Coordinates of C-alpha atoms in Angstrom, one line a residue:
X603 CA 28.8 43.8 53.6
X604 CA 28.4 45.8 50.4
X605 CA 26.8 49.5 50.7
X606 CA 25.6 49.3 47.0
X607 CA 23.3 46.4 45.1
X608 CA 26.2 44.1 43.6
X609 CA 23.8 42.4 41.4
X610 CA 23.4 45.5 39.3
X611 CA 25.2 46.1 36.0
X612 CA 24.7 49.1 35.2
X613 CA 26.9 49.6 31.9
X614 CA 26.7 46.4 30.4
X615 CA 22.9 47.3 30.8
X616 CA 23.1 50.3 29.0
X617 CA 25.1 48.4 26.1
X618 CA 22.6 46.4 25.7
X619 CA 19.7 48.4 25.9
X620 CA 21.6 50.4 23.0
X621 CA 21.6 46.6 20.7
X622 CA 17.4 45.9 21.9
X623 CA 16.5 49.3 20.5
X624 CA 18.3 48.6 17.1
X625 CA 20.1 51.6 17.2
X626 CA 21.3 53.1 13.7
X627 CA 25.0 53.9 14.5
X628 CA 26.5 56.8 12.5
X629 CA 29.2 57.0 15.0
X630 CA 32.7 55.3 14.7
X631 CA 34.2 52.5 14.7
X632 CA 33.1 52.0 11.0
X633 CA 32.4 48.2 11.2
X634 CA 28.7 49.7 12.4
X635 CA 28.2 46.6 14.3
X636 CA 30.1 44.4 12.0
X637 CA 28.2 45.2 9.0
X638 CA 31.8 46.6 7.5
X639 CA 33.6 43.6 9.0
X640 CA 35.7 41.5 7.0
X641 CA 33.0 38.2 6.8
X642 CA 35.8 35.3 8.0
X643 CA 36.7 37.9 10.7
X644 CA 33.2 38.3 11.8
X645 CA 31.9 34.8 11.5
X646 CA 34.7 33.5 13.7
X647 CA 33.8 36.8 16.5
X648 CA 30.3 37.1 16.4
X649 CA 28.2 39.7 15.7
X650 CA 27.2 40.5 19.5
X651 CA 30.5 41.6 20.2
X652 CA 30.8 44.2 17.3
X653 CA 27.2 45.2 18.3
X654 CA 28.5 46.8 21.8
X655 CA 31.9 48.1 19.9
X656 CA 30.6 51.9 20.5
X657 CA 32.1 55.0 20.9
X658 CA 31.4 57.6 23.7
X659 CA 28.0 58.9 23.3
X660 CA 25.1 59.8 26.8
X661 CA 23.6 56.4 26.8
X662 CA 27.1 54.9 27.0
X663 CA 28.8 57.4 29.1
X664 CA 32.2 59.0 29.1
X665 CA 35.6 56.8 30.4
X666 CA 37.3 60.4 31.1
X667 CA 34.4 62.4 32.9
X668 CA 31.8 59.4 34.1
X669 CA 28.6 60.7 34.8
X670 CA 26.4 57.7 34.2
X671 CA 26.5 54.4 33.7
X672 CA 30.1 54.0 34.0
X673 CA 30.4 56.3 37.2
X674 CA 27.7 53.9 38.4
X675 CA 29.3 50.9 37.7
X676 CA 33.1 51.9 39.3
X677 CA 31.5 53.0 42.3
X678 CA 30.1 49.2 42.7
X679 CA 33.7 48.4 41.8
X680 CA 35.1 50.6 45.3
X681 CA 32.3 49.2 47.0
X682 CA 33.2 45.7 46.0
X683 CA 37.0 45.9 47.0
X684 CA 36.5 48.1 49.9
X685 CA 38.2 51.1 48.1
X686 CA 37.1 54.4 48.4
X687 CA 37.3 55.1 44.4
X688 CA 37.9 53.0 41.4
X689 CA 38.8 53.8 37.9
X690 CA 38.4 51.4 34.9
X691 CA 41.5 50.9 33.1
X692 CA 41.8 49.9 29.4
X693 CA 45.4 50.3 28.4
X694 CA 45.9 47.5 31.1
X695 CA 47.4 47.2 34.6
X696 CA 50.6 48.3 33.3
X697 CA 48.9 51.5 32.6
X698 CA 47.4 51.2 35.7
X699 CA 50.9 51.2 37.1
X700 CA 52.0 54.0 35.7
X701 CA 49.2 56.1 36.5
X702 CA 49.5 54.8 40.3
X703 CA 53.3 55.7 40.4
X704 CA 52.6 59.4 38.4
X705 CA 50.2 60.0 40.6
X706 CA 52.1 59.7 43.8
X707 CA 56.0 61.4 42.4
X708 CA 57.4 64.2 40.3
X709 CA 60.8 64.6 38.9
X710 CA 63.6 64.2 40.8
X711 CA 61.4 62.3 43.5
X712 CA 62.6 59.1 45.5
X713 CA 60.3 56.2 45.5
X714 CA 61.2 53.0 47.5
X715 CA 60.3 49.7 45.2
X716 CA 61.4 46.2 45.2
X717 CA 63.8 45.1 42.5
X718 CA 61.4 42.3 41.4
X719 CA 58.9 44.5 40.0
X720 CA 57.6 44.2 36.5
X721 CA 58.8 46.7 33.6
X722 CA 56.1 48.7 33.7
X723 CA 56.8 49.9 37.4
X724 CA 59.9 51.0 35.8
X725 CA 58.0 52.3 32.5
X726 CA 56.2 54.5 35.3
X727 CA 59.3 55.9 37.4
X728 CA 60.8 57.0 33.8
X729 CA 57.6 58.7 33.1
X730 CA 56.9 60.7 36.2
X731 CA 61.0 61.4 36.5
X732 CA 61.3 59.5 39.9
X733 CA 64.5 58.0 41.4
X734 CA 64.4 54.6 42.3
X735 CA 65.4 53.1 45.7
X736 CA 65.7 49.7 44.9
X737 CA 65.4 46.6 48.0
X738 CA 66.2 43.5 47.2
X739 CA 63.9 40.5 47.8
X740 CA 64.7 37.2 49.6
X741 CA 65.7 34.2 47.4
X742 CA 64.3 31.1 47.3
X743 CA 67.5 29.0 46.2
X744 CA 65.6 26.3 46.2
X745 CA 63.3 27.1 43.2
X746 CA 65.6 30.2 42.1
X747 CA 62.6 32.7 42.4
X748 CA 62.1 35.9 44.3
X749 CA 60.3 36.2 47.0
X750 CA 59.0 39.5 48.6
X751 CA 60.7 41.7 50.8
X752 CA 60.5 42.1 54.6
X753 CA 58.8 44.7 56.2
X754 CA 62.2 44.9 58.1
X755 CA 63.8 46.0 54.5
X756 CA 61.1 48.3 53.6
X757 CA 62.1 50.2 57.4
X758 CA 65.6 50.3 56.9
X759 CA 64.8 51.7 53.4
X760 CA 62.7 54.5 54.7
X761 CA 65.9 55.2 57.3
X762 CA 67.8 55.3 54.9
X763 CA 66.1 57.5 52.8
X764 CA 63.6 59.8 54.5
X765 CA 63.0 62.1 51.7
X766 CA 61.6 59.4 49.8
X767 CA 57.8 60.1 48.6
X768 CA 56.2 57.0 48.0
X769 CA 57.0 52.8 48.6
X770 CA 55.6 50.5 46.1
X771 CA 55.5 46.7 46.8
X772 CA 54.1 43.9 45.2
X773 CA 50.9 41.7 46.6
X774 CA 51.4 39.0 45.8
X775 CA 54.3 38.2 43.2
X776 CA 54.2 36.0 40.1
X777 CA 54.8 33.4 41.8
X778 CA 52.2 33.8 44.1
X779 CA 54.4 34.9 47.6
X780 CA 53.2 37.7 49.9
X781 CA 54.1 40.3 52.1
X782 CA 53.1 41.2 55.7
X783 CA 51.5 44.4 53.8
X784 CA 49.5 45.0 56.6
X785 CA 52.4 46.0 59.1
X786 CA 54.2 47.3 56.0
X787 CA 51.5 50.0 55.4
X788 CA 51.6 50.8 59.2
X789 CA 55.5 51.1 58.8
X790 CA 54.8 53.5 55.7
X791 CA 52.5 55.5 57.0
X792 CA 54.5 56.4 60.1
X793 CA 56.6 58.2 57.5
X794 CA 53.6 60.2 56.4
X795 CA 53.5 58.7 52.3
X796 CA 51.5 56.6 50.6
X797 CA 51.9 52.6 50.1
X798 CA 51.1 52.2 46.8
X799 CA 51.0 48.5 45.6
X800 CA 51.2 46.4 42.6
X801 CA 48.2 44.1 42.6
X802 CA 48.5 42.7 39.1
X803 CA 48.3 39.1 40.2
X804 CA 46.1 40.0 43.0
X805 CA 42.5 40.9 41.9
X806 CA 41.1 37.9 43.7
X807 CA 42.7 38.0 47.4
X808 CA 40.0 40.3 48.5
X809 CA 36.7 37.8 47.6
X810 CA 38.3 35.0 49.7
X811 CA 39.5 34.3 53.3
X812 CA 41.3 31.7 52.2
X813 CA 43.2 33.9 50.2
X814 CA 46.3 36.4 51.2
X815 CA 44.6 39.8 52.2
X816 CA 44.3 42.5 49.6
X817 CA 46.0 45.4 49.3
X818 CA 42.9 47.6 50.1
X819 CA 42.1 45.4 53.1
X820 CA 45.4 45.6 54.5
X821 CA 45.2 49.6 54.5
X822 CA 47.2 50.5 51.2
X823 CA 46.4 53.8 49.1
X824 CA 46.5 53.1 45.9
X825 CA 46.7 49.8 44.2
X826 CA 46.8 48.2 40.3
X827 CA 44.9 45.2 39.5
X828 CA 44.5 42.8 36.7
X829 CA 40.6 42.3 36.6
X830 CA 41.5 39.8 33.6
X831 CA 44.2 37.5 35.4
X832 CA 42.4 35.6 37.7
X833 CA 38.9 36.7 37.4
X834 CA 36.3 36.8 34.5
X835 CA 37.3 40.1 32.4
X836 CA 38.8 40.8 28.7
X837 CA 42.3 40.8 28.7
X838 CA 43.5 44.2 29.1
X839 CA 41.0 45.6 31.2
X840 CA 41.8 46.5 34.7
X841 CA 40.9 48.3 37.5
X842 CA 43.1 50.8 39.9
X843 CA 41.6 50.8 43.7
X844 CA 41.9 54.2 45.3
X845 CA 41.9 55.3 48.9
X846 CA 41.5 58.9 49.8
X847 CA 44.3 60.2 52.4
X848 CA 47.5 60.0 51.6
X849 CA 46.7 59.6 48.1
X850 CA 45.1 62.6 45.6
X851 CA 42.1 61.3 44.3
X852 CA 41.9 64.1 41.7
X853 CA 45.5 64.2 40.4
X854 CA 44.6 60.6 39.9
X855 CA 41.8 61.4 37.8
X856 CA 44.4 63.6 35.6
X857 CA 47.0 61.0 35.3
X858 CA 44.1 58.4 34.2
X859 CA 42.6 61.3 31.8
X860 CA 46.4 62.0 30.3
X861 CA 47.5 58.2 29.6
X862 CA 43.9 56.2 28.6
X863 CA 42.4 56.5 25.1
X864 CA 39.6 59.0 23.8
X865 CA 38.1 55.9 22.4
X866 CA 37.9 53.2 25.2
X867 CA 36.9 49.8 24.6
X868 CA 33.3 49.1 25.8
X869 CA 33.6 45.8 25.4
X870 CA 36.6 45.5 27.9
X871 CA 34.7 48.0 30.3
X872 CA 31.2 46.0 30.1
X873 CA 33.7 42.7 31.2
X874 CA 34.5 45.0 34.1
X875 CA 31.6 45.5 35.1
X876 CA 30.4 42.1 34.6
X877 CA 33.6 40.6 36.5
X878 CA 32.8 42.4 39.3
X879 CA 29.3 41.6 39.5
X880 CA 30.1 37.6 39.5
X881 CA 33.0 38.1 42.4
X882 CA 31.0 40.1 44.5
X883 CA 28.1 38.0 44.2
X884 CA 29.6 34.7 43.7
X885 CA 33.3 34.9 44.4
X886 CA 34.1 33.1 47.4
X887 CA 31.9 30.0 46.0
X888 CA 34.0 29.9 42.6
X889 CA 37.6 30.7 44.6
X890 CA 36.6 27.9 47.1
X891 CA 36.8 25.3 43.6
X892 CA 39.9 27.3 42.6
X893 CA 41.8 26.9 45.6
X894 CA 40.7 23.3 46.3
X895 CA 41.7 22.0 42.4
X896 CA 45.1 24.0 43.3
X897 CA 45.6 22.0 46.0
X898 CA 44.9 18.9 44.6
X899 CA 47.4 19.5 41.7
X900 CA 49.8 21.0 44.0
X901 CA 49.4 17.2 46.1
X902 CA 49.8 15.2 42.9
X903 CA 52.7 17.1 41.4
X904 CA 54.7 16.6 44.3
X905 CA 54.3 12.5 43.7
X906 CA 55.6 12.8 40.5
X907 CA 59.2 11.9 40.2
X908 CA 61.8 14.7 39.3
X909 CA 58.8 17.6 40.1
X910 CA 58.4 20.1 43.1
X911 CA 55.4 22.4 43.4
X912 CA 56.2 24.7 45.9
X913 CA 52.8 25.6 48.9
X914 CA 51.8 27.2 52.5
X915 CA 55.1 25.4 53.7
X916 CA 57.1 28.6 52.4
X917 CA 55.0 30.9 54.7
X918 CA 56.9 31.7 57.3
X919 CA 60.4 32.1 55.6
X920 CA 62.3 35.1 55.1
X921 CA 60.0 37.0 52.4
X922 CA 57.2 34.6 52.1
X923 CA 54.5 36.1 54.9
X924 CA 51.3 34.4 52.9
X925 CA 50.6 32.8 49.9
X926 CA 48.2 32.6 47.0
X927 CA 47.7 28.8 46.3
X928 CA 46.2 29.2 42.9
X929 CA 49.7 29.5 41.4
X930 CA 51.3 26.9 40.8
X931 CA 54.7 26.8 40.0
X932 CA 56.1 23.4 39.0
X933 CA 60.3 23.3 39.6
X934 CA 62.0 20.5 37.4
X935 CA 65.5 21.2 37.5
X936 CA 65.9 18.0 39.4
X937 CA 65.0 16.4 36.0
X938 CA 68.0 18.1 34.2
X939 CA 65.6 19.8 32.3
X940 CA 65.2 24.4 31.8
X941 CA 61.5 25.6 32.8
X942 CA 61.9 27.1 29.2
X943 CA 62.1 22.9 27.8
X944 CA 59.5 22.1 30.0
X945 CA 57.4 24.3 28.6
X946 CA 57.8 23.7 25.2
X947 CA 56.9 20.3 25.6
X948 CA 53.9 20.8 27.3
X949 CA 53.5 23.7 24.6
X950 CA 54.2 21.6 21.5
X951 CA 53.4 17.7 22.2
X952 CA 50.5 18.2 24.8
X953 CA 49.0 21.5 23.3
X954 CA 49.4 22.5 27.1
X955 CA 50.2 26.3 27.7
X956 CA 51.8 27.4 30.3
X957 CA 51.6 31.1 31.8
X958 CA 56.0 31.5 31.9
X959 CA 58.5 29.9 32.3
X960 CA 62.4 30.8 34.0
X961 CA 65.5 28.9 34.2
X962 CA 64.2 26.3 36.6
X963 CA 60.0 26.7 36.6
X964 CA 57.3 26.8 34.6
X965 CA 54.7 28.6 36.3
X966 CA 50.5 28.0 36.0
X967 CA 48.1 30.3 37.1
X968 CA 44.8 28.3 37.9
X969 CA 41.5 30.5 37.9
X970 CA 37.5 30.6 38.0
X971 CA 38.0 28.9 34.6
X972 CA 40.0 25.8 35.5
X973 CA 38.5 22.4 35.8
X974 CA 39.3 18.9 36.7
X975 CA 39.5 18.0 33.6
X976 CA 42.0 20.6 32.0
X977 CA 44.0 19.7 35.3
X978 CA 44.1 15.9 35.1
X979 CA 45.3 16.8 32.0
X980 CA 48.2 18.5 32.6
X981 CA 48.9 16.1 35.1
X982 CA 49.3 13.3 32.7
X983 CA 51.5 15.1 30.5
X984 CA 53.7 15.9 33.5
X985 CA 53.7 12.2 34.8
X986 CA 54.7 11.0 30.8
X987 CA 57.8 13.6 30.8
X988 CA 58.9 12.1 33.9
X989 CA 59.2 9.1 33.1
X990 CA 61.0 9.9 29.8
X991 CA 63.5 12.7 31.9
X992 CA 64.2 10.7 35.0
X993 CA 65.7 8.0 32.7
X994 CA 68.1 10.2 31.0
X995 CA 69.7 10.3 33.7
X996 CA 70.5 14.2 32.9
X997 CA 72.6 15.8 35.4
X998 CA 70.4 18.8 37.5
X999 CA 70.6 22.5 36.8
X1000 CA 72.0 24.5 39.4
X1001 CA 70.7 27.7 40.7
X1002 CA 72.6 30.9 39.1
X1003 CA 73.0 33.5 41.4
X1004 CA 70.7 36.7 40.3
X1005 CA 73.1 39.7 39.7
X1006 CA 73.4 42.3 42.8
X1007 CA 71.7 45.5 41.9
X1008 CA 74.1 47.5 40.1
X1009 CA 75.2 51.1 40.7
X1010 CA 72.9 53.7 39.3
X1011 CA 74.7 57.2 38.0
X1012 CA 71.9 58.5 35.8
X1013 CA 67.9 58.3 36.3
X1014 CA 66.4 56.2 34.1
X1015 CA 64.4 58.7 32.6
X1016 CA 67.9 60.7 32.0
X1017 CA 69.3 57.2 30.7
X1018 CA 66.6 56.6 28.3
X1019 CA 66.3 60.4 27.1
X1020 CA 70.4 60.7 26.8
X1021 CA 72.6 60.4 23.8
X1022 CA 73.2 56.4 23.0
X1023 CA 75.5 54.4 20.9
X1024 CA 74.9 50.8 20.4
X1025 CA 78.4 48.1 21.0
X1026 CA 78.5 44.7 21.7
X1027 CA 76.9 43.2 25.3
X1028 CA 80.6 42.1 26.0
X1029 CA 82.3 44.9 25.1
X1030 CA 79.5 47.4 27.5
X1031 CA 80.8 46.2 31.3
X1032 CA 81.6 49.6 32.8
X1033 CA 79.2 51.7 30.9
X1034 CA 76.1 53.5 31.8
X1035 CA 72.9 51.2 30.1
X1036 CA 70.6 53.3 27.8
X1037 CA 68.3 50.0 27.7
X1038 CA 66.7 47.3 29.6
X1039 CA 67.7 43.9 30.2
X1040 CA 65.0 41.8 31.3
X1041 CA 63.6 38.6 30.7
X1042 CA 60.1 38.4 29.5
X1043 CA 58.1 36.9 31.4
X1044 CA 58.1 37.7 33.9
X1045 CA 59.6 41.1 32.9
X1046 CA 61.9 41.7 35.9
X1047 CA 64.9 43.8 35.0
X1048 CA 68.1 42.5 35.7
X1049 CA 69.2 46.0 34.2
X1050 CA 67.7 49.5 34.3
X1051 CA 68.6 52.1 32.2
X1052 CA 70.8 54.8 33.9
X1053 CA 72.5 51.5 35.8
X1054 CA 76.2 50.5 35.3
X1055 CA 77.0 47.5 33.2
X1056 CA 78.7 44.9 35.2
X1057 CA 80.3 41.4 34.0
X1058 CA 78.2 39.3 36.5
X1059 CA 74.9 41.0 34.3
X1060 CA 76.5 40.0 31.1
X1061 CA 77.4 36.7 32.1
X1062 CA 73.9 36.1 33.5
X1063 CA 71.8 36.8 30.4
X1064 CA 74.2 35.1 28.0
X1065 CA 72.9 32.3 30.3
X1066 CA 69.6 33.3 29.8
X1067 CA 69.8 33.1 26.0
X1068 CA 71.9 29.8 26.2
X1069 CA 68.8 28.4 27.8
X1070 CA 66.5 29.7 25.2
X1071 CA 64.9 32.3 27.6
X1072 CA 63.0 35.3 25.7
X1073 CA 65.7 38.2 27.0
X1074 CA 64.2 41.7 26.2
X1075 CA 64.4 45.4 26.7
X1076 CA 67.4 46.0 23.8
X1077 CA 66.5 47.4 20.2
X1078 CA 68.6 44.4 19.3
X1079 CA 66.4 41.7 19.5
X1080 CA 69.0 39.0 19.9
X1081 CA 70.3 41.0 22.8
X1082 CA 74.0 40.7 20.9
X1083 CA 73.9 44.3 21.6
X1084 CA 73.0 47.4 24.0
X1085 CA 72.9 50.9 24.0
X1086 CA 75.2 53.4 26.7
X1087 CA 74.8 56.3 27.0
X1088 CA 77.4 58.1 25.3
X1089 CA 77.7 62.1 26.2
X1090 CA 79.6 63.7 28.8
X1091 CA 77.0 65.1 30.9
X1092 CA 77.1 62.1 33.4
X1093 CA 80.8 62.4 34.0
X1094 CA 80.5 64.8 37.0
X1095 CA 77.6 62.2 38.2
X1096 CA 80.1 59.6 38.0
X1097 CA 82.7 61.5 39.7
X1098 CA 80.5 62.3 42.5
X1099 CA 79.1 59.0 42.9

C-alpha cells in the first residue's frame, strides 16, 4: 500500500535526539528550552515542549529548502495521501489556501469557485489578483445550510467561461456534504486546468473507506488540508497535497517559500509528522470508532424532541453526492430556539463547546479524540434543553433566504486596494463594498469586496446580528458600518457592466 516505512518519524526523531544529547542552545527563541520562561507559564506547558522550540539549524532541517529530516518526513506525508508532493504548512490551511490558489492564477486571471468557500479562498484570489467566477451551491431549506455544487454547475461554469485558469471546490464542506469530485476533476480536466480543492475539513477521508473519497484519490491537483481538524496535529499546522501535471510543483515551492515564516514552529511540524505516522499506521482502526460514536449520536439526537441531526439520507440530493458522518450538525429551530442560543447553553451551563453555530444549527465535529463519555454527555445536556424548550411553546424560526450573489464591478483585490470612505450599512445599498461581510464561523461571505451592495444583504445581516451571530469582515466591529469604495476610477466599469 505505502512505497515508504510509515512507522518512521523522521523529524520528531531528530528533535528528540537534539533534547537526549542535552544540547546547549545559543540559538533563538531566547526561552533556551524554557529556562527564560516566565515560571507559571512554564509550569502549566511543560518543559518538553519548550525543549523542541528550535530554530533552523542541520540536525533540524530547513522548512524552506528541506534536505533532511523534514524532506524525509513530507515525502511519507505524499506517500501516505497518495500525493505526489507534500509541503508542511505552519501559517495554517488558510495559508495553505492561498498558496494553492497563487500557485495556480495571476492577475487578471478567472478562477471558477463556489460561493460557500471560506475567507481565506477569497484572502487568496485578492492576493494573486484573480477574478472570481462565483457558482452557487444547492440549499438545504431544511437545515438552512449549503450544500456543494453539482458537477452539472461546475460544466456550465467552464462554458461559460473558457478562459478561466483554475476551479476550486470544496471536499467536503463544514457541514460535512460532498461532491461527485471524482467526475468533477474529469469535467476539469477536459478543459486542460487544474482542480484545485479545499480540503480543510477533509484530512481524514483518505484513511477510511467508510469515508467520502479524498481529493487526491479522486484525481485532484492540488489540495489544502487541516492536519489538526480531525486528526492528531497542533492547531495550525497543515499540510498541502500536490500532484504533478497540471499543477507546477516548483512555483509551488515559491509561493510556500514567499508566504511561511523564516522561523517555523517545530513543534507544529513534529505533530505533522507524528499525525501522519498514527493515520497511516492506525487510521482506519481509530476512524472506524469515530464513525461508529457519530452514528450513534446521530441515532439518539434524532429521538430527542425538537432536534434534527441531519445523515447518509441527504446523499443523493441535489449537492449532497457523499457525506462525512463525523459531523454532526444538530438543527433546533423546531424548538424556537437560534443555533447561536443553543450554543451558549451548552457553552455556559454544560461547559459544552461547540465547533459553530448559524441561525438554525450548531454544528460538532467528532474526531480520533471523542469518546462515549464526552458524547453521552452532550447528549444529556441536549435531552435537558428539550424538555425545558419544547414547553415554551416558542414559535419555530423560519429559514431566511441567503442573499443572491451580487454584481461584481471591481476585483476584489482592486476593491480592497481602492480609495474607501466608511457610511452607515443602511445608507451603502448601491455602492461598490471595500470590505467583507461574513459571518464567522463559518466565514462564508455573504459580501466580497469589489461586489455591489444590495438591500436583501443589508437586511440579512442585520438579521444576523439580531440573532447574536458574530458578523465580520468590516473595520467596524459592530458592523453599524462599511467601507465603498469611493474614487472614480470604477465609473467606466460600471458603465460597461
Amino acid at each position: 500500500m505505502f512505497k515508504f516505512d510509515q512507522t518512521k518519524t523522521p523529524l520528531f526523531d531528530a528533535l528528540l535526539e537534539y533534547v537526549n544529547n542535552d544540547t546547549i542552545p545559543f540559538h533563538v527563541p531566547g526561552h533556551k528550552k524554557g529556562q527564560g520562561m516566565v515560571d507559571r507559564f512554564k509550569d502549566f506547558i511543560g518543559t518538553n515542549v519548550m525543549s523542541i522550540d528550535v530554530t533552523v539549524f542541520k540536525q533540524v532541517d530547513s522548512l524552506h529548502k528541506p534536505t533532511g529530516v523534514i524532506k524525509e518526513a513530507q515525502q511519507l506525508a505524499a506517500d501516505a495521501n497518495n500525493a505526489d508532493h507534500t509541503f508542511f504548512c505552519v501559517h495554517g490551511t488558510s495559508g495553505a489556501i492561498q498558496a494553492m490558489i497563487m500557485s495556480v492564477v495571476k492577475e487578471g486571471d478567472k478562477i471558477i469557485v463556489p460561493r460557500n468557500v471560506h475567507k481565506s479562498v477569497t484572502a487568496g484570489i485578492i492576493l494573486s489578483g484573480a477574478m472570481p467566477v462565483y457558482m452557487q451551491p444547492e440549499i438545504d431549506r431544511n437545515i438552512g445550510v449549503a450544500l456543494n455544487v453539482t458537477p452539472e454547475t461546475v460544466k456550465t461554469a467552464l462554458e461559460q467561461n473558457r478562459d478561466a485558469k483554475a476551479v476550486l471546490i470544496i471536499n467536503p464542506t463544514y457541514y460535512g456534504v460532498s461532491t461527485d469530485i471524482e467526475r468533477i476533476a474529469d469535467i476539469v480536466h477536459s478543459y486542460g486546468i487544474p482542480l484545485i480543492v479545499d480540503e480543510a475539513h477533509g484530512p481524514h477521508l483518505h484513511f477510511n473507506n467508510k469515508l467520502p473519497i479524498s481529493a487526491m484519490d479522486a484525481g485532484a491537483d492540488i489540495c489544502a488540508q487541516s492536519t489538526h481538524k480531525i486528526i492528531g496535529s497542533l492547531t495550525q499546522s497543515s499540510m498541502l497535497q500536490v500532484r504533478e501535471g497540471f499543477v507546477d510543483v516548483n512555483r509551488v515551492k515559491t509561493v510556500m517559500s514567499l508566504l511561511q515564516t523564516t522561523s517555523p514552529s517545530y513543534i507544529l511540524l513534529a505533530s505533522l509528522d507524528a499525525a501522519r505516522m498514527q493515520m497511516a499506521t492506525e487510521g482506519k482502526e481509530l476512524l472506524d470508532e469515530t464513525i461508529e460514536l457519530s452514528k450513534y449520536a446521530r441515532k439518539e439526537i434524532n429521538n430527542i424532541d425538537g432536534f434534527l441531526c441531519f445523515g447518509e439520507e441527504i446523499i443523493g440530493t441535489e449537492g449532497a453526492y457523499d457525506f462525512d458522518p463525523t459531523k454532526i450538525t444538530i438543527t433546533c429551530k423546531n424548538l424556537g430556539i437560534s443555533g447561536h442560543e443553543l450554543e451558549r447553553i451548552l457553552a455556559e451551563k454544560y461547559f459544552i463547546q461547540p465547533e459553530m453555530s448559524d441561525l438554525y444549527n450548531i454544528l460538532c465535529v467528532f474526531s480520533i479524540g471523542d469518546t462515549r463519555e464526552k458524547i453521552d454527555a452532550l447528549l444529556s445536556a441536549l435531552r435537558e434543553i428539550s424538555k425545558i424548550y419544547s414547553s415554551d411553546n416558542r414559535n419555530k424560526i423560519d429559514i431566511i433566504d441567503i442573499p443572491k450573489i451580487p454584481l461584481r464591478i471591481l476585483s476584489p483585490r482592486d476593491a480592497i486596494n481602492g480609495n474607501t470612505v466608511s457610511v452607515a450599512l443602511a445608507d451603502s445599498v448601491g455602492e461598490i463594498s471595500g470590505e467583507f461581510l461574513m459571518a464567522y464561523p463559518p466565514g462564508i461571505p455573504v459580501l466580497c469586496p469589489g461586489e455591489i451592495i444590495t438591500d436583501e444583504i443589508v437586511e440579512y445581516i442585520e438579521t444576523l446580528k439580531d440573532a447574536g451571530l458574530y458578523v465580520q469582515g468590516t473595520d467596524d466591529p459592530e458592523v453599524n458600518f462599511i467601507k465603498i469604495v469611493s474614487d472614480d476610477s470604477h465609473l467606466n466599469m460600471i458603465t460597461s457592466a
